[in-house]
mmCIF file of C-alpha atoms in Angstrom:
data_model
loop_
_atom_site.group_PDB
_atom_site.id
_atom_site.type_symbol
_atom_site.label_atom_id
_atom_site.label_comp_id
_atom_site.label_asym_id
_atom_site.label_seq_id
_atom_site.Cartn_x
_atom_site.Cartn_y
_atom_site.Cartn_z
ATOM 1 C CA MET A 211 0.000 0.000 0.000
ATOM 2 C CA SER A 212 1.479 3.350 -1.025
ATOM 3 C CA GLN A 213 2.261 5.796 1.752
ATOM 4 C CA PRO A 214 1.773 9.586 1.724
ATOM 5 C CA ASP A 215 4.684 11.968 1.481
ATOM 6 C CA ARG A 216 6.123 13.796 4.465
ATOM 7 C CA THR A 217 4.008 16.891 3.857
ATOM 8 C CA ASP A 218 0.754 14.935 4.106
ATOM 9 C CA ILE A 219 1.908 13.095 7.209
ATOM 10 C CA ASP A 220 2.886 16.351 8.907
ATOM 11 C CA ARG A 221 -0.468 17.911 7.992
ATOM 12 C CA VAL A 222 -2.534 15.058 9.458
ATOM 13 C CA GLN A 223 -0.301 14.894 12.545
ATOM 14 C CA ARG A 224 -0.746 18.629 13.145
ATOM 15 C CA LEU A 225 -4.515 18.397 12.855
ATOM 16 C CA ILE A 226 -5.032 15.391 15.136
ATOM 17 C CA GLY A 227 -2.768 16.851 17.824
ATOM 18 C CA GLN A 228 0.191 15.493 19.735
ATOM 19 C CA ARG A 229 -1.496 12.786 21.789
ATOM 20 C CA TYR A 230 -1.557 10.378 18.825
ATOM 21 C CA LYS A 231 1.724 9.716 17.027
ATOM 22 C CA LEU A 232 1.122 8.620 13.434
ATOM 23 C CA SER A 233 2.964 5.637 11.980
ATOM 24 C CA TRP A 234 1.602 4.728 8.533
ATOM 25 C CA ILE A 235 -1.558 4.102 6.550
ATOM 26 C CA ILE A 236 -3.059 0.657 7.142
ATOM 27 C CA GLY A 237 -6.243 0.960 5.098
ATOM 28 C CA ARG A 238 -8.077 2.986 2.486
ATOM 29 C CA GLY A 239 -11.828 2.987 1.901
ATOM 30 C CA GLY A 240 -14.240 4.876 -0.276
ATOM 31 C CA MET A 241 -14.710 7.694 2.236
ATOM 32 C CA SER A 242 -11.734 7.463 4.530
ATOM 33 C CA THR A 243 -8.114 6.620 5.196
ATOM 34 C CA VAL A 244 -7.053 4.645 8.272
ATOM 35 C CA TRP A 245 -3.748 5.286 10.041
ATOM 36 C CA LEU A 246 -1.920 3.268 12.666
ATOM 37 C CA ALA A 247 -0.937 5.512 15.562
ATOM 38 C CA LEU A 248 0.396 5.316 19.097
ATOM 39 C CA ASP A 249 -1.674 6.795 21.910
ATOM 40 C CA SER A 250 1.116 8.436 23.889
ATOM 41 C CA ARG A 251 -1.098 8.825 26.956
ATOM 42 C CA ASP A 252 -1.901 5.122 27.336
ATOM 43 C CA GLU A 253 1.026 3.725 25.319
ATOM 44 C CA HIS A 254 -1.038 1.477 23.055
ATOM 45 C CA ASP A 255 -1.715 1.313 19.340
ATOM 46 C CA VAL A 256 -4.914 2.769 17.911
ATOM 47 C CA ALA A 257 -6.407 3.160 14.455
ATOM 48 C CA ILE A 258 -7.265 6.693 13.350
ATOM 49 C CA LYS A 259 -9.886 6.947 10.635
ATOM 50 C CA VAL A 260 -9.775 10.216 8.677
ATOM 51 C CA LEU A 261 -12.503 11.450 6.334
ATOM 52 C CA LYS A 262 -10.964 12.082 2.926
ATOM 53 C CA PRO A 263 -10.523 15.781 1.996
ATOM 54 C CA GLU A 264 -12.824 15.534 -1.020
ATOM 55 C CA TYR A 265 -15.758 14.719 1.286
ATOM 56 C CA THR A 266 -15.227 17.240 4.073
ATOM 57 C CA ASP A 267 -17.273 19.968 2.357
ATOM 58 C CA SER A 268 -20.310 17.681 2.138
ATOM 59 C CA PRO A 269 -22.692 17.869 5.139
ATOM 60 C CA GLU A 270 -24.098 14.469 4.105
ATOM 61 C CA PHE A 271 -20.716 12.708 4.227
ATOM 62 C CA ARG A 272 -19.663 14.459 7.429
ATOM 63 C CA SER A 273 -22.971 13.432 9.024
ATOM 64 C CA ARG A 274 -22.495 9.809 7.971
ATOM 65 C CA PHE A 275 -18.926 9.797 9.285
ATOM 66 C CA ARG A 276 -20.035 11.376 12.574
ATOM 67 C CA ASN A 277 -22.875 8.872 12.852
ATOM 68 C CA GLU A 278 -20.421 5.994 12.550
ATOM 69 C CA ALA A 279 -18.343 7.345 15.430
ATOM 70 C CA GLU A 280 -21.254 8.245 17.691
ATOM 71 C CA THR A 281 -22.970 4.906 17.099
ATOM 72 C CA SER A 282 -19.961 2.682 17.675
ATOM 73 C CA GLU A 283 -18.941 4.635 20.802
ATOM 74 C CA LYS A 284 -22.017 3.157 22.509
ATOM 75 C CA PHE A 285 -20.839 -0.445 22.315
ATOM 76 C CA ARG A 286 -18.635 -2.466 24.608
ATOM 77 C CA SER A 287 -18.465 -5.906 23.049
ATOM 78 C CA ASP A 288 -15.731 -8.389 22.224
ATOM 79 C CA ASN A 289 -17.273 -8.659 18.756
ATOM 80 C CA VAL A 290 -17.642 -4.967 17.853
ATOM 81 C CA VAL A 291 -14.741 -2.666 16.970
ATOM 82 C CA GLU A 292 -14.610 -0.012 19.680
ATOM 83 C CA THR A 293 -14.441 3.731 19.017
ATOM 84 C CA TYR A 294 -12.675 5.843 21.648
ATOM 85 C CA ASP A 295 -12.970 9.393 20.398
ATOM 86 C CA TYR A 296 -14.223 11.649 17.589
ATOM 87 C CA ALA A 297 -13.250 15.199 16.641
ATOM 88 C CA GLU A 298 -13.828 17.847 13.991
ATOM 89 C CA VAL A 299 -11.254 20.626 13.674
ATOM 90 C CA GLU A 300 -10.792 23.422 11.185
ATOM 91 C CA ASP A 301 -7.890 23.037 8.795
ATOM 92 C CA PRO A 302 -6.381 26.540 8.697
ATOM 93 C CA ASP A 303 -4.606 25.857 5.400
ATOM 94 C CA SER A 304 -7.706 24.815 3.433
ATOM 95 C CA GLY A 305 -10.488 26.314 5.524
ATOM 96 C CA THR A 306 -12.292 22.954 5.507
ATOM 97 C CA THR A 307 -13.371 20.741 8.402
ATOM 98 C CA PHE A 308 -10.977 17.921 9.279
ATOM 99 C CA CYS A 309 -12.864 14.914 10.722
ATOM 100 C CA PHE A 310 -11.335 11.909 12.429
ATOM 101 C CA MET A 311 -12.188 9.149 14.864
ATOM 102 C CA VAL A 312 -9.897 7.138 17.123
ATOM 103 C CA MET A 313 -10.664 3.435 17.129
ATOM 104 C CA GLU A 314 -9.494 0.114 18.489
ATOM 105 C CA TYR A 315 -6.603 -1.208 16.421
ATOM 106 C CA VAL A 316 -7.459 -4.692 15.177
ATOM 107 C CA GLN A 317 -4.602 -6.839 13.929
ATOM 108 C CA GLY A 318 -5.964 -9.075 11.211
ATOM 109 C CA GLU A 319 -7.839 -8.790 7.928
ATOM 110 C CA SER A 320 -11.376 -8.405 6.691
ATOM 111 C CA LEU A 321 -13.489 -11.373 5.720
ATOM 112 C CA SER A 322 -13.644 -9.771 2.276
ATOM 113 C CA ASP A 323 -9.861 -10.060 1.934
ATOM 114 C CA VAL A 324 -9.931 -13.650 3.157
ATOM 115 C CA LEU A 325 -12.622 -14.633 0.650
ATOM 116 C CA SER A 326 -10.796 -12.845 -2.161
ATOM 117 C CA ARG A 327 -7.802 -15.034 -1.446
ATOM 118 C CA GLU A 328 -9.422 -18.326 -0.404
ATOM 119 C CA ARG A 329 -12.761 -17.945 -2.275
ATOM 120 C CA MET A 330 -14.633 -19.839 0.478
ATOM 121 C CA LEU A 331 -14.191 -21.044 4.044
ATOM 122 C CA PRO A 332 -14.383 -24.537 5.541
ATOM 123 C CA ALA A 333 -17.867 -25.025 6.990
ATOM 124 C CA ARG A 334 -16.705 -25.200 10.604
ATOM 125 C CA LEU A 335 -14.728 -21.952 10.314
ATOM 126 C CA ALA A 336 -17.567 -20.197 8.460
ATOM 127 C CA LEU A 337 -20.028 -21.115 11.206
ATOM 128 C CA ASP A 338 -17.639 -19.927 13.929
ATOM 129 C CA VAL A 339 -17.183 -16.573 12.173
ATOM 130 C CA MET A 340 -20.939 -16.119 11.730
ATOM 131 C CA ALA A 341 -21.620 -17.059 15.361
ATOM 132 C CA GLN A 342 -19.255 -14.328 16.542
ATOM 133 C CA VAL A 343 -20.794 -11.784 14.172
ATOM 134 C CA ALA A 344 -24.198 -12.775 15.571
ATOM 135 C CA LEU A 345 -22.951 -12.009 19.080
ATOM 136 C CA GLY A 346 -21.825 -8.570 17.906
ATOM 137 C CA LEU A 347 -25.193 -7.983 16.247
ATOM 138 C CA SER A 348 -26.941 -9.035 19.452
ATOM 139 C CA THR A 349 -25.133 -6.241 21.309
ATOM 140 C CA ILE A 350 -26.038 -3.756 18.582
ATOM 141 C CA HIS A 351 -29.705 -4.770 18.615
ATOM 142 C CA GLN A 352 -29.870 -4.630 22.411
ATOM 143 C CA HIS A 353 -29.026 -0.940 22.025
ATOM 144 C CA HIS A 354 -32.063 -0.612 19.718
ATOM 145 C CA LEU A 355 -29.882 -0.048 16.668
ATOM 146 C CA ILE A 356 -29.470 -1.833 13.359
ATOM 147 C CA HIS A 357 -26.254 -1.945 11.373
ATOM 148 C CA ARG A 358 -27.806 -2.020 7.848
ATOM 149 C CA ASP A 359 -24.542 -2.838 6.059
ATOM 150 C CA ILE A 360 -23.402 -6.278 7.181
ATOM 151 C CA LYS A 361 -21.035 -7.617 4.511
ATOM 152 C CA PRO A 362 -17.603 -9.316 4.378
ATOM 153 C CA ALA A 363 -15.756 -5.973 4.158
ATOM 154 C CA ASN A 364 -17.251 -4.939 7.507
ATOM 155 C CA ILE A 365 -16.267 -8.126 9.341
ATOM 156 C CA MET A 366 -12.746 -8.288 10.758
ATOM 157 C CA LEU A 367 -10.935 -11.527 11.591
ATOM 158 C CA THR A 368 -8.196 -10.908 14.134
ATOM 159 C CA ASN A 369 -4.901 -12.744 14.386
ATOM 160 C CA THR A 370 -6.185 -14.435 17.567
ATOM 161 C CA GLY A 371 -9.335 -15.833 15.943
ATOM 162 C CA GLN A 372 -11.684 -13.199 17.291
ATOM 163 C CA VAL A 373 -14.250 -11.694 14.920
ATOM 164 C CA LYS A 374 -15.402 -8.077 15.072
ATOM 165 C CA VAL A 375 -18.131 -6.051 13.344
ATOM 166 C CA MET A 376 -17.146 -2.579 12.159
ATOM 167 C CA ASP A 377 -18.305 0.418 10.067
ATOM 168 C CA PHE A 378 -21.511 1.946 11.405
ATOM 169 C CA GLY A 379 -21.742 4.690 8.793
ATOM 170 C CA ILE A 380 -25.359 3.937 7.861
ATOM 171 C CA ALA A 381 -26.523 2.404 11.137
ATOM 172 C CA ARG A 382 -29.873 3.662 12.395
ATOM 173 C CA ALA A 383 -32.043 3.478 15.486
ATOM 174 C CA LEU A 384 -34.863 0.953 15.236
ATOM 175 C CA ASP A 385 -37.407 3.773 15.458
ATOM 176 C CA ASP A 386 -35.607 5.644 12.659
ATOM 177 C CA SER A 387 -34.833 2.702 10.358
ATOM 178 C CA THR A 388 -35.370 4.503 7.082
ATOM 179 C CA SER A 389 -35.575 2.590 3.834
ATOM 180 C CA ALA A 390 -32.490 1.269 2.072
ATOM 181 C CA MET A 391 -33.964 2.315 -1.293
ATOM 182 C CA THR A 392 -34.122 5.987 -2.212
ATOM 183 C CA GLN A 393 -36.832 7.512 -4.352
ATOM 184 C CA THR A 394 -34.451 7.308 -7.308
ATOM 185 C CA SER A 395 -33.957 3.564 -6.711
ATOM 186 C CA ALA A 396 -30.400 4.052 -5.502
ATOM 187 C CA VAL A 397 -29.370 1.457 -2.928
ATOM 188 C CA ILE A 398 -28.083 2.524 0.493
ATOM 189 C CA GLY A 399 -25.797 -0.250 1.672
ATOM 190 C CA THR A 400 -24.607 -3.171 -0.427
ATOM 191 C CA ALA A 401 -27.167 -4.798 -2.716
ATOM 192 C CA GLN A 402 -25.745 -8.351 -2.519
ATOM 193 C CA TYR A 403 -26.667 -8.476 1.194
ATOM 194 C CA LEU A 404 -29.864 -6.400 1.121
ATOM 195 C CA SER A 405 -32.976 -7.768 2.821
ATOM 196 C CA PRO A 406 -36.199 -8.037 0.793
ATOM 197 C CA GLU A 407 -38.086 -5.533 2.966
ATOM 198 C CA GLN A 408 -35.374 -2.926 2.400
ATOM 199 C CA ALA A 409 -35.403 -3.657 -1.336
ATOM 200 C CA ARG A 410 -39.173 -3.078 -1.303
ATOM 201 C CA GLY A 411 -38.623 0.369 0.211
ATOM 202 C CA LYS A 412 -39.890 -0.643 3.653
ATOM 203 C CA ASN A 413 -38.200 0.042 6.970
ATOM 204 C CA ALA A 414 -35.531 -2.281 8.286
ATOM 205 C CA ASP A 415 -35.321 -3.915 11.691
ATOM 206 C CA ALA A 416 -32.975 -6.323 13.446
ATOM 207 C CA ARG A 417 -34.066 -9.154 11.150
ATOM 208 C CA SER A 418 -32.603 -7.213 8.205
ATOM 209 C CA ASP A 419 -29.134 -7.601 9.725
ATOM 210 C CA VAL A 420 -29.782 -11.316 10.272
ATOM 211 C CA TYR A 421 -30.775 -11.712 6.610
ATOM 212 C CA ALA A 422 -27.587 -9.936 5.533
ATOM 213 C CA LEU A 423 -25.556 -12.258 7.758
ATOM 214 C CA GLY A 424 -27.236 -15.219 6.062
ATOM 215 C CA CYS A 425 -26.102 -13.831 2.702
ATOM 216 C CA VAL A 426 -22.547 -13.566 4.052
ATOM 217 C CA LEU A 427 -22.693 -17.173 5.262
ATOM 218 C CA TYR A 428 -23.937 -18.259 1.821
ATOM 219 C CA GLU A 429 -20.944 -16.544 0.217
ATOM 220 C CA ALA A 430 -18.466 -17.942 2.734
ATOM 221 C CA LEU A 431 -19.691 -21.491 2.037
ATOM 222 C CA THR A 432 -20.190 -21.333 -1.740
ATOM 223 C CA GLY A 433 -17.707 -18.715 -2.938
ATOM 224 C CA GLN A 434 -20.423 -16.545 -4.477
ATOM 225 C CA THR A 435 -23.166 -14.198 -3.290
ATOM 226 C CA PRO A 436 -26.806 -15.355 -3.469
ATOM 227 C CA PHE A 437 -27.581 -12.946 -6.320
ATOM 228 C CA GLU A 438 -25.570 -11.067 -8.933
ATOM 229 C CA GLY A 439 -26.635 -8.445 -11.459
ATOM 230 C CA GLU A 440 -25.424 -5.621 -13.638
ATOM 231 C CA THR A 441 -26.724 -2.916 -11.300
ATOM 232 C CA PRO A 442 -27.447 -2.679 -7.552
ATOM 233 C CA PHE A 443 -31.139 -2.222 -8.368
ATOM 234 C CA ALA A 444 -31.178 -5.456 -10.403
ATOM 235 C CA VAL A 445 -29.614 -7.339 -7.494
ATOM 236 C CA ALA A 446 -32.082 -5.798 -5.014
ATOM 237 C CA TYR A 447 -34.967 -6.913 -7.263
ATOM 238 C CA GLN A 448 -33.707 -10.518 -7.147
ATOM 239 C CA HIS A 449 -33.792 -10.518 -3.342
ATOM 240 C CA VAL A 450 -37.516 -9.832 -3.589
ATOM 241 C CA GLN A 451 -38.545 -11.935 -6.586
ATOM 242 C CA GLU A 452 -36.168 -14.895 -6.837
ATOM 243 C CA GLU A 453 -34.788 -17.801 -4.836
ATOM 244 C CA PRO A 454 -31.017 -18.318 -4.686
ATOM 245 C CA THR A 455 -29.431 -21.502 -5.969
ATOM 246 C CA PRO A 456 -29.336 -23.958 -3.052
ATOM 247 C CA PRO A 457 -25.800 -24.152 -1.599
ATOM 248 C CA SER A 458 -25.929 -27.946 -1.925
ATOM 249 C CA GLU A 459 -25.844 -27.478 -5.689
ATOM 250 C CA LEU A 460 -22.723 -25.308 -5.521
ATOM 251 C CA ILE A 461 -20.480 -27.158 -3.106
ATOM 252 C CA ALA A 462 -19.317 -30.752 -2.890
ATOM 253 C CA ASP A 463 -20.521 -33.023 -0.117
ATOM 254 C CA PRO A 464 -18.361 -32.659 3.003
#
């Protein structure tokens, strides 16, 4: 993974303050960049997630980023990535808002990366991973929240065998579980793991996360998602109208 030049490192270090000492970039996503850093107060490693500069002028993206931090700060679970802090500061050089959150540093890789390399998991391992995700979801649901974006990229497998749920950017309270389909038929979340009620434009609840987890299990066992299509809308439609190919037809007998 390419690393930023010294100027960029110095800029981010200046904006996050002196408590956290940056090391290097450990991840890049669509909206953010994740740095490994040392918390000099407690002398332990943390992950610092920074909203990319091209999104800082957008109230929508800042709100989603802030929602992720505020939502995940509520959880204390062995199976949910913990968030310690969140801040927004003005960048005096650009005049924009610099947004970052300080999170638990998880040594491992995402289930998405594992499946990209291995294609599928042995049944026993797949079931263990899903059981741990289910425990994380149980904690989330006990707080009257739904994740709404359970997928392999948001499931971390640690080096010690622990599994953690992360990325609460589109999580919502159960009494504010707005539809995953916009009026323009754009999909909020990831269509391959979208529950039928969300695809129909109805509100989600805890069962929507369970359905998404079932789709992840299907992929982990078979090496493919239940439905594929040329557009997210086409995939969402299949969740409503079609039945997936039974896994027994895709995998050999154990």
